XYZ file of C-alpha atoms in Angstrom:
420
model
C -0.984 16.032 65.590
C -3.796 15.305 68.023
C -3.320 18.673 69.761
C -3.599 20.581 66.484
C -6.751 18.687 65.585
C -8.169 19.487 69.025
C -7.324 23.220 68.676
C -8.864 23.321 65.212
C -12.063 21.720 66.462
C -12.246 24.135 69.412
C -11.755 27.203 67.210
C -14.403 25.918 64.751
C -16.788 25.396 67.660
C -16.099 28.976 68.914
C -16.809 30.377 65.453
C -20.069 28.507 65.362
C -21.075 29.968 68.751
C -20.013 33.556 68.027
C -22.919 34.498 65.737
C -25.411 33.134 68.273
C -23.958 35.258 71.099
C -23.948 38.403 68.960
C -27.506 37.686 67.946
C -28.531 37.363 71.612
C -26.855 40.661 72.483
C -28.588 42.423 69.630
C -31.987 41.020 70.755
C -31.360 42.146 74.356
C -30.385 45.636 73.170
C -33.551 45.899 71.052
C -35.667 44.769 73.995
C -33.965 47.320 76.249
C -34.532 50.128 73.761
C -38.160 49.089 73.294
C -38.656 49.066 77.066
C -37.107 52.555 77.342
C -39.378 53.831 74.583
C -42.422 52.361 76.341
C -41.384 53.984 79.634
C -40.884 57.384 77.942
C -44.244 57.125 76.171
C -46.024 56.189 79.409
C -44.393 59.026 81.305
C -45.184 61.546 78.574
C -48.816 60.377 78.416
C -49.184 60.665 82.177
C -47.674 64.143 82.259
C -49.803 65.171 79.246
C -52.981 64.002 80.964
C -52.024 65.821 84.163
C -51.243 69.041 82.238
C -54.505 68.757 80.320
C -56.496 68.353 83.527
C -54.752 71.284 85.185
C -55.199 73.484 82.135
C -58.896 72.629 81.825
C -59.427 73.385 85.531
C -57.474 76.631 85.208
C -59.423 77.766 82.121
C -62.743 76.985 83.765
C -61.913 78.113 87.315
C -59.713 81.203 87.025
C -62.610 83.470 85.830
C -64.574 82.457 88.916
C -61.718 83.156 91.378
C -62.545 86.175 93.482
C -62.051 87.613 96.929
C -65.644 86.821 97.909
C -65.068 83.153 97.081
C -62.542 83.064 99.904
C -64.414 85.137 102.490
C -68.092 84.363 101.857
C -70.091 81.450 103.235
C -71.976 79.049 100.916
C -75.087 80.596 99.417
C -77.825 79.398 97.050
C -76.859 82.273 94.748
C -73.722 81.369 92.729
C -72.709 85.020 92.513
C -72.568 85.325 96.319
C -71.381 81.878 97.361
C -68.011 81.214 98.964
C -65.959 78.552 100.709
C -64.642 80.260 103.841
C -66.059 77.608 106.257
C -64.541 74.824 104.103
C -61.123 76.496 103.995
C -60.978 76.952 107.726
C -62.368 73.474 108.281
C -59.611 71.984 106.122
C -56.949 73.959 107.975
C -58.348 72.922 111.371
C -58.703 69.230 110.523
C -55.410 68.782 108.627
C -53.331 70.737 111.133
C -54.692 68.723 114.023
C -54.323 65.500 112.031
C -50.661 66.273 111.368
C -49.985 67.123 115.014
C -51.516 63.803 116.102
C -50.189 61.539 113.313
C -46.549 62.512 112.922
C -45.387 61.925 116.525
C -47.284 58.642 116.807
C -46.148 57.388 113.378
C -42.493 58.329 113.817
C -42.379 56.924 117.371
C -43.884 53.643 116.139
C -41.340 53.411 113.316
C -38.462 54.085 115.717
C -39.745 51.429 118.118
C -40.079 48.817 115.347
C -36.750 49.517 113.655
C -34.383 50.639 116.395
C -35.760 48.706 119.375
C -36.880 45.564 117.577
C -37.811 42.796 120.045
C -35.475 39.835 120.239
C -36.214 36.151 120.624
C -38.660 33.918 118.793
C -41.713 35.422 120.544
C -40.461 38.942 119.900
C -39.881 38.247 116.239
C -43.362 36.719 115.949
C -44.903 39.831 117.519
C -42.821 42.068 115.235
C -43.909 40.148 112.138
C -47.544 40.294 113.238
C -47.416 44.085 113.779
C -45.552 44.678 110.534
C -48.019 42.630 108.528
C -51.000 44.465 110.012
C -49.444 47.853 109.304
C -48.824 46.863 105.668
C -52.395 45.592 105.348
C -53.882 48.723 106.937
C -52.055 50.896 104.408
C -54.204 49.356 101.647
C -57.600 49.570 103.374
C -60.068 51.883 101.517
C -60.607 55.201 103.264
C -64.379 54.711 103.497
C -63.726 51.792 105.868
C -61.835 54.179 108.165
C -64.835 56.488 108.006
C -67.042 53.741 109.384
C -64.451 52.952 112.087
C -64.292 56.637 113.051
C -68.078 56.829 113.197
C -68.135 53.873 115.591
C -65.051 54.634 117.659
C -65.115 58.438 117.979
C -68.678 59.626 117.267
C -70.513 57.070 119.387
C -67.530 55.545 121.219
C -68.752 52.027 120.505
C -72.228 52.848 121.818
C -70.985 53.670 125.334
C -72.602 57.118 125.083
C -75.766 58.181 123.341
C -75.602 61.015 120.827
C -77.968 63.706 122.058
C -78.149 67.421 122.646
C -77.125 66.758 126.267
C -73.872 64.766 126.341
C -73.134 62.973 129.624
C -69.847 64.844 130.059
C -68.824 68.275 128.826
C -66.744 71.243 129.914
C -66.649 74.803 128.635
C -70.385 75.162 127.958
C -73.091 77.348 129.449
C -76.774 76.490 128.982
C -79.667 78.892 128.716
C -83.394 78.785 128.147
C -84.252 81.417 125.549
C -87.447 83.421 125.055
C -88.096 85.750 122.114
C -89.766 88.934 123.207
C -92.384 90.870 121.298
C -89.647 93.393 120.535
C -87.566 90.727 118.750
C -84.987 90.435 121.501
C -83.542 87.272 122.920
C -84.145 86.821 126.660
C -81.906 84.243 128.384
C -82.303 82.358 131.629
C -79.198 80.424 132.795
C -79.835 76.794 133.746
C -77.586 74.060 135.089
C -79.370 71.146 133.413
C -80.502 71.782 129.813
C -83.114 69.054 130.080
C -84.971 70.682 132.933
C -88.317 72.286 132.149
C -89.029 75.904 133.097
C -92.302 76.761 134.681
C -94.679 79.442 133.458
C -92.874 82.791 133.074
C -93.473 85.138 135.968
C -93.740 88.889 135.731
C -90.645 90.557 137.224
C -88.323 87.547 137.083
C -84.702 88.227 136.184
C -83.634 87.517 132.606
C -80.650 88.487 130.549
C -80.210 89.971 127.071
C -77.467 91.070 124.760
C -76.264 94.643 125.047
C -76.144 97.120 122.145
C -73.475 99.507 120.934
C -73.869 103.214 120.298
C -75.286 102.616 116.813
C -77.928 100.231 118.167
C -76.310 97.065 116.826
C -76.615 93.983 119.049
C -73.345 92.779 120.633
C -73.517 88.991 120.515
C -71.298 88.306 123.517
C -72.464 85.976 126.301
C -69.867 87.518 128.633
C -71.604 90.908 128.366
C -75.205 89.913 129.086
C -77.163 92.587 130.911
C -79.856 91.764 133.487
C -83.409 92.976 133.129
C -86.877 92.239 134.492
C -89.316 90.124 132.483
C -92.635 91.753 131.566
C -95.476 89.252 131.062
C -98.528 90.582 129.151
C -101.816 88.920 128.320
C -103.053 88.523 124.767
C -105.828 91.021 125.373
C -103.505 93.647 126.791
C -102.223 96.362 124.488
C -98.562 96.261 123.568
C -96.369 98.570 125.635
C -95.615 101.814 123.863
C -92.177 102.050 125.446
C -89.718 100.236 123.173
C -87.488 99.210 126.085
C -90.462 97.603 127.841
C -91.598 95.872 124.654
C -88.170 94.335 124.212
C -88.568 92.414 127.496
C -92.281 91.545 127.156
C -93.588 88.059 126.388
C -96.932 86.253 126.596
C -97.544 83.836 129.471
C -97.887 80.866 127.103
C -94.477 81.512 125.504
C -92.187 78.514 125.360
C -88.475 78.617 125.971
C -85.961 76.931 123.696
C -82.620 75.423 124.715
C -79.463 77.366 123.857
C -75.847 76.504 124.532
C -72.849 78.832 124.539
C -69.657 76.894 123.811
C -66.263 78.336 124.691
C -63.107 77.863 122.620
C -61.957 75.049 124.953
C -65.282 73.229 124.820
C -64.894 69.442 125.207
C -67.459 66.657 125.369
C -67.859 62.888 125.490
C -68.618 61.354 123.088
C -66.701 63.517 120.608
C -69.625 63.831 118.229
C -69.243 64.875 114.603
C -66.708 67.641 115.259
C -63.260 68.699 114.192
C -61.510 66.342 116.611
C -63.398 63.317 115.206
C -62.457 64.270 111.655
C -58.782 64.655 112.574
C -58.699 61.320 114.395
C -60.358 59.565 111.474
C -57.879 61.032 108.987
C -55.130 60.023 111.391
C -56.210 56.397 110.987
C -56.113 56.801 107.206
C -52.562 58.142 106.913
C -50.925 56.638 109.998
C -49.844 53.372 108.244
C -48.334 55.432 105.411
C -46.335 57.546 107.828
C -45.096 54.468 109.735
C -43.967 52.646 106.580
C -42.278 55.739 105.139
C -40.494 56.420 108.426
C -39.338 52.805 108.606
C -37.874 52.982 105.114
C -36.075 56.230 106.013
C -34.594 54.679 109.129
C -33.478 51.563 107.204
C -31.668 53.809 104.705
C -29.350 55.176 107.411
C -26.034 53.290 107.160
C -25.407 50.877 110.013
C -21.837 52.169 110.279
C -23.185 55.400 111.769
C -24.983 53.445 114.491
C -21.896 51.280 115.152
C -19.659 54.357 115.401
C -21.959 55.994 117.920
C -22.170 52.829 119.987
C -18.391 52.491 119.847
C -18.136 55.954 121.427
C -20.273 54.762 124.334
C -23.633 56.164 123.307
C -26.777 54.475 124.677
C -29.374 53.100 122.245
C -31.629 56.127 122.803
C -28.722 58.533 122.297
C -27.917 56.778 119.020
C -31.492 57.251 117.865
C -31.788 60.831 119.073
C -28.478 62.197 117.822
C -27.577 59.975 114.828
C -30.315 57.837 113.321
C -33.347 60.066 113.605
C -31.696 63.286 112.355
C -30.217 61.428 109.407
C -33.635 59.969 108.529
C -35.562 63.270 108.829
C -35.521 64.071 105.068
C -37.016 60.708 104.178
C -39.537 60.936 107.023
C -40.651 64.392 105.925
C -41.026 63.212 102.340
C -43.344 60.399 103.437
C -45.212 62.793 105.723
C -45.770 65.239 102.870
C -47.289 62.467 100.737
C -49.513 61.342 103.643
C -50.744 64.864 104.394
C -51.444 65.397 100.686
C -53.706 62.337 100.813
C -55.415 63.589 103.982
C -56.241 67.006 102.474
C -57.964 65.403 99.478
C -59.972 62.770 101.380
C -63.745 63.016 101.089
C -65.327 59.651 101.887
C -64.390 59.369 105.612
C -65.203 63.031 106.251
C -68.561 62.621 104.524
C -69.385 59.703 106.802
C -68.183 61.514 109.909
C -69.598 64.995 109.358
C -72.663 64.101 107.283
C -73.214 67.833 106.623
C -72.277 69.547 103.377
C -73.922 72.968 103.724
C -72.279 74.716 106.695
C -72.088 78.511 106.904
C -70.002 78.852 110.102
C -66.318 78.282 110.598
C -65.278 75.950 113.444
C -64.827 77.696 116.809
C -63.527 74.734 118.830
C -62.555 71.084 118.500
C -66.105 69.822 118.999
C -67.710 72.134 116.459
C -69.336 71.026 113.223
C -67.197 71.440 110.129
C -66.865 70.864 106.437
C -63.788 70.618 104.211
C -62.978 71.795 100.730
C -63.425 68.458 98.932
C -66.949 68.173 100.368
C -67.805 71.725 99.344
C -66.473 71.098 95.829
C -68.557 67.890 95.669
C -71.611 69.871 96.705
C -71.068 72.374 93.898
C -70.394 69.754 91.218
C -73.596 67.894 92.169
C -75.727 70.921 91.269
C -77.131 71.275 87.758
C -76.222 74.941 87.227
C -73.121 75.575 85.124
C -72.181 78.527 87.348
C -71.645 76.192 90.304
C -69.480 73.914 88.117
C -67.229 76.882 87.315
C -67.077 77.775 91.016
C -66.159 74.129 91.771
C -63.229 74.461 89.367
C -62.157 77.627 91.233
C -62.503 75.684 94.493
C -60.189 72.994 93.121
C -57.595 75.688 92.402
C -57.898 76.940 95.995
C -57.586 73.356 97.246
C -54.413 72.831 95.199
C -52.938 76.092 96.516
C -53.688 74.994 100.082
C -52.114 71.597 99.399
C -49.004 73.208 97.954
C -48.810 75.559 100.940
C -48.818 72.621 103.373
C -46.173 70.860 101.262
C -44.056 74.003 101.074
C -44.031 74.276 104.841
C -42.989 70.630 105.160
C -40.246 71.017 102.532
C -38.953 74.138 104.301
C -38.769 72.262 107.631
C -36.976 69.383 105.873
C -34.396 71.666 104.315
C -33.766 73.508 107.587
C -33.169 70.232 109.355
C -31.109 68.716 106.557
C -28.553 71.529 106.267
C -26.872 70.975 109.660
C -26.523 67.259 108.867
C -24.789 67.950 105.576
């Protein structure tokens, strides 16, 4: 009798609890559906905003896309302006940044993940390094611009920024006169700071040669020697054109001129391509390290154990097993990092400080500009024509970005196929 009463009480208690459990399940299902709806709405809104931005840029910029936009230099006239120096500057800086960042970032990630220090001191050092890398990934890019200005442009004040750097290779210095026949007359000098005395009649000077059509050949390797002709102000101009081209007045002053080869290098680095690449390297290096670490952690430990069981050394495990398996993840993180580097403006603006540049970089120390800075220059002007050209420049920037990403994806796929 007592057992039946106990069973009846238990069943009644279960009946009382059943509606509550069902009600809880229904509430959780409603919350889950509401959360899914919110996620879908958020994703659709984000994609819609992105599509709207791209469409507005395309509608405004496509009519301004032209061949001269790609090959011309910036001009005050919107019909003649172009972004050739900015395109080549972006390619120079981002290519060099990638070549510097990827080996350093991947090697750092391998060191931290595969050769992690042991012991209490080693773990403390590892935690300290890992914390700093994570913090550096969130530092605003403008801060890196200031760091690059201090570390690379002036090298912490160890060198003074001047026209005559204390150390340089690959440069030839000249003192230049302009003759009365509008020809440049060059005198090679060892020290650009030295002062030339009063020009002397008959001294040897050099000038550019000319082709058969009379056009000047601007090539410092083909300078031709000639004799300087000094005339007084009261003397009549020589009637012979060849003599007039090498004639100057005795009070003429010479200006400094420097011919820089393709391998030109100087200390400090100055505001050149190398400084821009190193500064962008600081910006994206923490991102590359963290992405590479996550890719290495995703490799199953059983692969490492199997390689060690076959007698492989730690470096052989990394080189033949871990690193190849992590390449797809590493390349994905590198693509995101390079995408950020291509679009950076603040650190480059602090480093270069020049927006209007009409020449493409010729060496690593040369002045440069990048596409985001050129687009900023056009958008800051009041004319609507420049705003349309800025939209066309954004399209070119996106195409360049997609081209860099396509190369990285191609490399990732070529490496991933043998592993599969």
